[in-house]
């Protein structure tokens, strides 16, 4: 690895915990218009996210600290997508847009439009669905490490192409990448797909020497 390090042409970075601090915080919390029992929704989200050890789940439970813990059954954690469970006889799905849609749940246009605006500000959006209907959205940000921007600038001066590889939504990922000067974004990549993406970059040219930084 040391012998070929001076020949690197592309540097690939994970986003969370590599370019960012890995300390996500809830930035916005919106209950969908028309939902009456806001406290119950908060209790449900808190109860289900308490079952997960994902950094985003921890950010949500910190934000909703003080909510009531309800009994949760049939808890399922789907890697890179979200969680689903039953609480108080209600079916709950919490996760990214693809996960919600894969579960056959429709995201109304006003909710999707508002979510896109938040993504352009660099927020990662989690949707909360109760019995097949979106009842809340949660916008989470993760501060960028102070040294990330200067590091990317140094790599560019060395003619090394920089790439960010993330499971996050493309709009959110591009907002983060643009703020630190990353050349290319590979977004919405599940954890199990990251190694394949590296192989694809390697196979594009015999001259490509790829370095990967992160725990992805």
Tab-separated table of C-alpha atoms in Angstrom:
chain	number	residue	atom	x	y	z
A	1	UNK	CA	0.000	0.000	0.000
A	2	UNK	CA	2.807	2.430	0.854
A	3	UNK	CA	4.642	1.666	-2.396
A	4	UNK	CA	1.645	2.582	-4.557
A	5	UNK	CA	0.358	5.486	-2.424
A	6	UNK	CA	2.230	8.066	-4.534
A	7	UNK	CA	0.381	6.784	-7.629
A	8	UNK	CA	-3.152	7.336	-6.269
A	9	UNK	CA	-5.478	8.924	-8.842
A	10	UNK	CA	-8.793	8.813	-6.943
A	11	UNK	CA	-9.554	9.205	-3.236
A	12	UNK	CA	-12.953	7.894	-2.115
A	13	UNK	CA	-14.426	9.001	1.216
A	14	UNK	CA	-17.300	7.793	3.319
A	15	UNK	CA	-19.378	10.751	4.456
A	16	UNK	CA	-20.557	10.083	7.999
A	17	UNK	CA	-17.764	10.046	10.541
A	18	UNK	CA	-15.084	10.537	7.876
A	19	UNK	CA	-15.794	13.894	6.237
A	20	UNK	CA	-18.340	14.735	8.940
A	21	UNK	CA	-17.915	14.529	12.706
A	22	UNK	CA	-20.257	11.569	13.073
A	23	UNK	CA	-22.283	13.505	15.640
A	24	UNK	CA	-25.697	13.896	13.961
A	25	UNK	CA	-28.283	16.218	15.470
A	26	UNK	CA	-31.960	16.736	14.719
A	27	UNK	CA	-32.284	20.059	12.934
A	28	UNK	CA	-35.982	20.048	12.037
A	29	UNK	CA	-38.952	18.018	13.280
A	30	UNK	CA	-42.241	18.437	11.430
A	31	UNK	CA	-45.554	16.791	12.269
A	32	UNK	CA	-47.686	16.396	9.141
A	33	UNK	CA	-50.618	18.792	8.861
A	34	UNK	CA	-53.824	17.244	10.175
A	35	UNK	CA	-52.164	14.869	12.652
A	36	UNK	CA	-53.877	15.401	15.994
A	37	UNK	CA	-51.991	13.505	18.689
A	38	UNK	CA	-48.469	14.892	18.341
A	39	UNK	CA	-47.327	13.549	21.716
A	40	UNK	CA	-48.334	10.010	20.761
A	41	UNK	CA	-46.351	10.298	17.506
A	42	UNK	CA	-43.300	11.457	19.474
A	43	UNK	CA	-43.719	8.591	21.955
A	44	UNK	CA	-43.938	6.064	19.102
A	45	UNK	CA	-40.835	7.421	17.354
A	46	UNK	CA	-38.868	7.527	20.613
A	47	UNK	CA	-39.894	3.978	21.548
A	48	UNK	CA	-38.929	2.464	18.204
A	49	UNK	CA	-35.708	4.408	17.646
A	50	UNK	CA	-34.606	3.402	21.159
A	51	UNK	CA	-34.355	-0.155	19.813
A	52	UNK	CA	-31.789	0.871	17.171
A	53	UNK	CA	-28.077	1.636	17.639
A	54	UNK	CA	-27.709	3.637	14.408
A	55	UNK	CA	-26.207	7.144	14.915
A	56	UNK	CA	-29.300	8.754	13.356
A	57	UNK	CA	-31.538	6.822	15.756
A	58	UNK	CA	-29.463	8.056	18.680
A	59	UNK	CA	-29.814	11.646	17.437
A	60	UNK	CA	-33.600	11.207	17.294
A	61	UNK	CA	-33.888	9.673	20.773
A	62	UNK	CA	-31.705	12.460	22.194
A	63	UNK	CA	-34.010	15.014	20.591
A	64	UNK	CA	-37.152	13.301	21.902
A	65	UNK	CA	-35.691	12.593	25.334
A	66	UNK	CA	-38.481	12.696	27.914
A	67	UNK	CA	-41.040	11.022	25.656
A	68	UNK	CA	-42.941	8.025	26.998
A	69	UNK	CA	-41.605	4.560	26.173
A	70	UNK	CA	-44.269	2.301	24.675
A	71	UNK	CA	-44.163	-1.457	24.179
A	72	UNK	CA	-42.603	-2.315	20.807
A	73	UNK	CA	-42.955	-5.629	18.968
A	74	UNK	CA	-41.903	-7.038	15.574
A	75	UNK	CA	-38.924	-4.655	15.426
A	76	UNK	CA	-36.923	-4.929	12.196
A	77	UNK	CA	-33.800	-2.922	11.334
A	78	UNK	CA	-33.157	-2.784	7.570
A	79	UNK	CA	-29.521	-1.832	6.973
A	80	UNK	CA	-29.085	1.490	5.171
A	81	UNK	CA	-32.833	2.110	4.957
A	82	UNK	CA	-34.614	2.360	8.302
A	83	UNK	CA	-36.676	0.501	10.877
A	84	UNK	CA	-40.202	-0.854	11.177
A	85	UNK	CA	-42.148	-2.188	14.126
A	86	UNK	CA	-45.504	-2.381	15.861
A	87	UNK	CA	-46.335	-0.142	18.817
A	88	UNK	CA	-49.703	0.011	20.571
A	89	UNK	CA	-51.168	-2.086	17.701
A	90	UNK	CA	-50.023	0.517	15.154
A	91	UNK	CA	-47.651	-0.352	12.304
A	92	UNK	CA	-44.762	2.108	12.145
A	93	UNK	CA	-42.133	2.605	9.441
A	94	UNK	CA	-39.272	5.098	9.931
A	95	UNK	CA	-36.576	5.632	7.325
A	96	UNK	CA	-35.443	7.162	4.064
A	97	UNK	CA	-37.700	7.872	1.108
A	98	UNK	CA	-36.882	4.679	-0.771
A	99	UNK	CA	-37.658	2.555	2.284
A	100	UNK	CA	-41.009	4.272	2.802
A	101	UNK	CA	-41.925	3.844	-0.869
A	102	UNK	CA	-40.735	0.217	-0.891
A	103	UNK	CA	-43.223	-0.383	1.920
A	104	UNK	CA	-45.988	0.841	-0.411
A	105	UNK	CA	-46.476	4.154	1.406
A	106	UNK	CA	-47.130	7.301	-0.637
A	107	UNK	CA	-45.349	10.545	0.226
A	108	UNK	CA	-47.627	13.460	-0.636
A	109	UNK	CA	-46.210	16.167	-2.908
A	110	UNK	CA	-46.145	18.977	-0.264
A	111	UNK	CA	-44.190	16.739	2.144
A	112	UNK	CA	-41.760	15.669	-0.583
A	113	UNK	CA	-41.263	19.270	-1.733
A	114	UNK	CA	-40.525	20.478	1.812
A	115	UNK	CA	-38.130	17.560	2.304
A	116	UNK	CA	-36.237	18.430	-0.892
A	117	UNK	CA	-35.771	22.002	0.353
A	118	UNK	CA	-34.275	20.650	3.573
A	119	UNK	CA	-31.994	18.277	1.664
A	120	UNK	CA	-30.587	21.201	-0.303
A	121	UNK	CA	-29.575	22.631	3.079
A	122	UNK	CA	-27.681	19.399	3.791
A	123	UNK	CA	-30.290	17.709	5.986
A	124	UNK	CA	-30.775	13.941	5.922
A	125	UNK	CA	-34.529	13.265	5.983
A	126	UNK	CA	-36.237	10.439	7.844
A	127	UNK	CA	-39.934	9.904	7.179
A	128	UNK	CA	-42.272	8.495	9.840
A	129	UNK	CA	-45.305	6.524	8.675
A	130	UNK	CA	-48.136	5.368	10.945
A	131	UNK	CA	-50.455	2.696	9.520
A	132	UNK	CA	-49.423	3.496	5.943
A	133	UNK	CA	-49.545	7.308	6.182
A	134	UNK	CA	-46.640	9.745	6.640
A	135	UNK	CA	-47.183	11.579	9.927
A	136	UNK	CA	-43.819	13.285	10.482
A	137	UNK	CA	-40.469	14.156	8.924
A	138	UNK	CA	-37.181	14.495	10.763
A	139	UNK	CA	-34.264	16.493	9.330
A	140	UNK	CA	-30.826	15.574	10.654
A	141	UNK	CA	-27.474	17.272	10.060
A	142	UNK	CA	-23.956	16.108	10.840
A	143	UNK	CA	-21.329	18.878	11.174
A	144	UNK	CA	-18.461	18.727	8.668
A	145	UNK	CA	-15.002	18.270	10.193
A	146	UNK	CA	-13.000	21.504	10.222
A	147	UNK	CA	-10.112	19.914	8.301
A	148	UNK	CA	-12.208	18.321	5.528
A	149	UNK	CA	-12.259	21.311	3.173
A	150	UNK	CA	-8.511	21.993	3.373
A	151	UNK	CA	-7.777	18.286	2.908
A	152	UNK	CA	-9.848	18.172	-0.302
A	153	UNK	CA	-8.055	21.288	-1.577
A	154	UNK	CA	-4.654	19.630	-0.963
A	155	UNK	CA	-5.702	16.493	-2.832
A	156	UNK	CA	-6.901	18.567	-5.797
A	157	UNK	CA	-3.552	20.355	-5.940
A	158	UNK	CA	-1.983	16.900	-6.209
A	159	UNK	CA	-4.341	16.108	-9.144
A	160	UNK	CA	-6.186	13.469	-7.139
A	161	UNK	CA	-9.908	13.212	-7.947
A	162	UNK	CA	-12.096	13.176	-4.828
A	163	UNK	CA	-15.273	11.115	-4.526
A	164	UNK	CA	-17.825	10.841	-1.725
A	165	UNK	CA	-19.540	7.479	-1.282
A	166	UNK	CA	-22.657	7.542	0.885
A	167	UNK	CA	-25.985	5.910	1.565
A	168	UNK	CA	-27.549	9.341	1.911
A	169	UNK	CA	-30.014	10.896	-0.526
A	170	UNK	CA	-28.355	12.419	-3.595
A	171	UNK	CA	-29.567	15.987	-2.944
A	172	UNK	CA	-28.288	15.936	0.649
A	173	UNK	CA	-25.018	14.320	-0.409
A	174	UNK	CA	-24.400	16.922	-3.127
A	175	UNK	CA	-25.095	19.768	-0.706
A	176	UNK	CA	-22.426	18.407	1.661
A	177	UNK	CA	-19.993	17.636	-1.181
A	178	UNK	CA	-20.354	21.105	-2.707
A	179	UNK	CA	-19.646	22.763	0.624
A	180	UNK	CA	-16.211	21.105	0.841
A	181	UNK	CA	-15.333	20.904	-2.855
A	182	UNK	CA	-15.680	17.154	-3.527
A	183	UNK	CA	-15.482	16.369	-7.272
A	184	UNK	CA	-17.944	13.492	-7.537
A	185	UNK	CA	-20.777	11.984	-5.500
A	186	UNK	CA	-21.952	8.373	-5.406
A	187	UNK	CA	-25.145	8.540	-3.331
A	188	UNK	CA	-27.851	6.148	-2.104
A	189	UNK	CA	-25.326	3.302	-1.933
A	190	UNK	CA	-26.191	0.606	0.613
A	191	UNK	CA	-23.396	-0.644	2.928
A	192	UNK	CA	-23.167	-3.952	1.068
A	193	UNK	CA	-22.756	-2.175	-2.292
A	194	UNK	CA	-19.752	0.008	-1.408
A	195	UNK	CA	-17.073	-2.550	-2.271
A	196	UNK	CA	-18.731	-3.058	-5.685
A	197	UNK	CA	-18.589	0.694	-6.344
A	198	UNK	CA	-14.847	0.686	-5.612
A	199	UNK	CA	-14.386	-2.217	-8.053
A	200	UNK	CA	-16.313	-0.288	-10.728
A	201	UNK	CA	-13.988	2.700	-10.311
A	202	UNK	CA	-10.946	0.414	-10.549
A	203	UNK	CA	-12.249	-1.199	-13.726
A	204	UNK	CA	-12.914	2.082	-15.555
A	205	UNK	CA	-9.223	2.382	-16.391
A	206	UNK	CA	-6.019	0.455	-15.827
A	207	UNK	CA	-4.507	3.791	-14.765
A	208	UNK	CA	-6.966	4.261	-11.909
A	209	UNK	CA	-5.373	3.751	-8.495
A	210	UNK	CA	-8.191	4.016	-5.945
A	211	UNK	CA	-7.808	4.778	-2.250
A	212	UNK	CA	-10.777	4.395	0.101
A	213	UNK	CA	-11.058	6.167	3.451
A	214	UNK	CA	-13.730	5.268	5.987
A	215	UNK	CA	-15.473	2.343	7.630
A	216	UNK	CA	-17.948	1.711	4.789
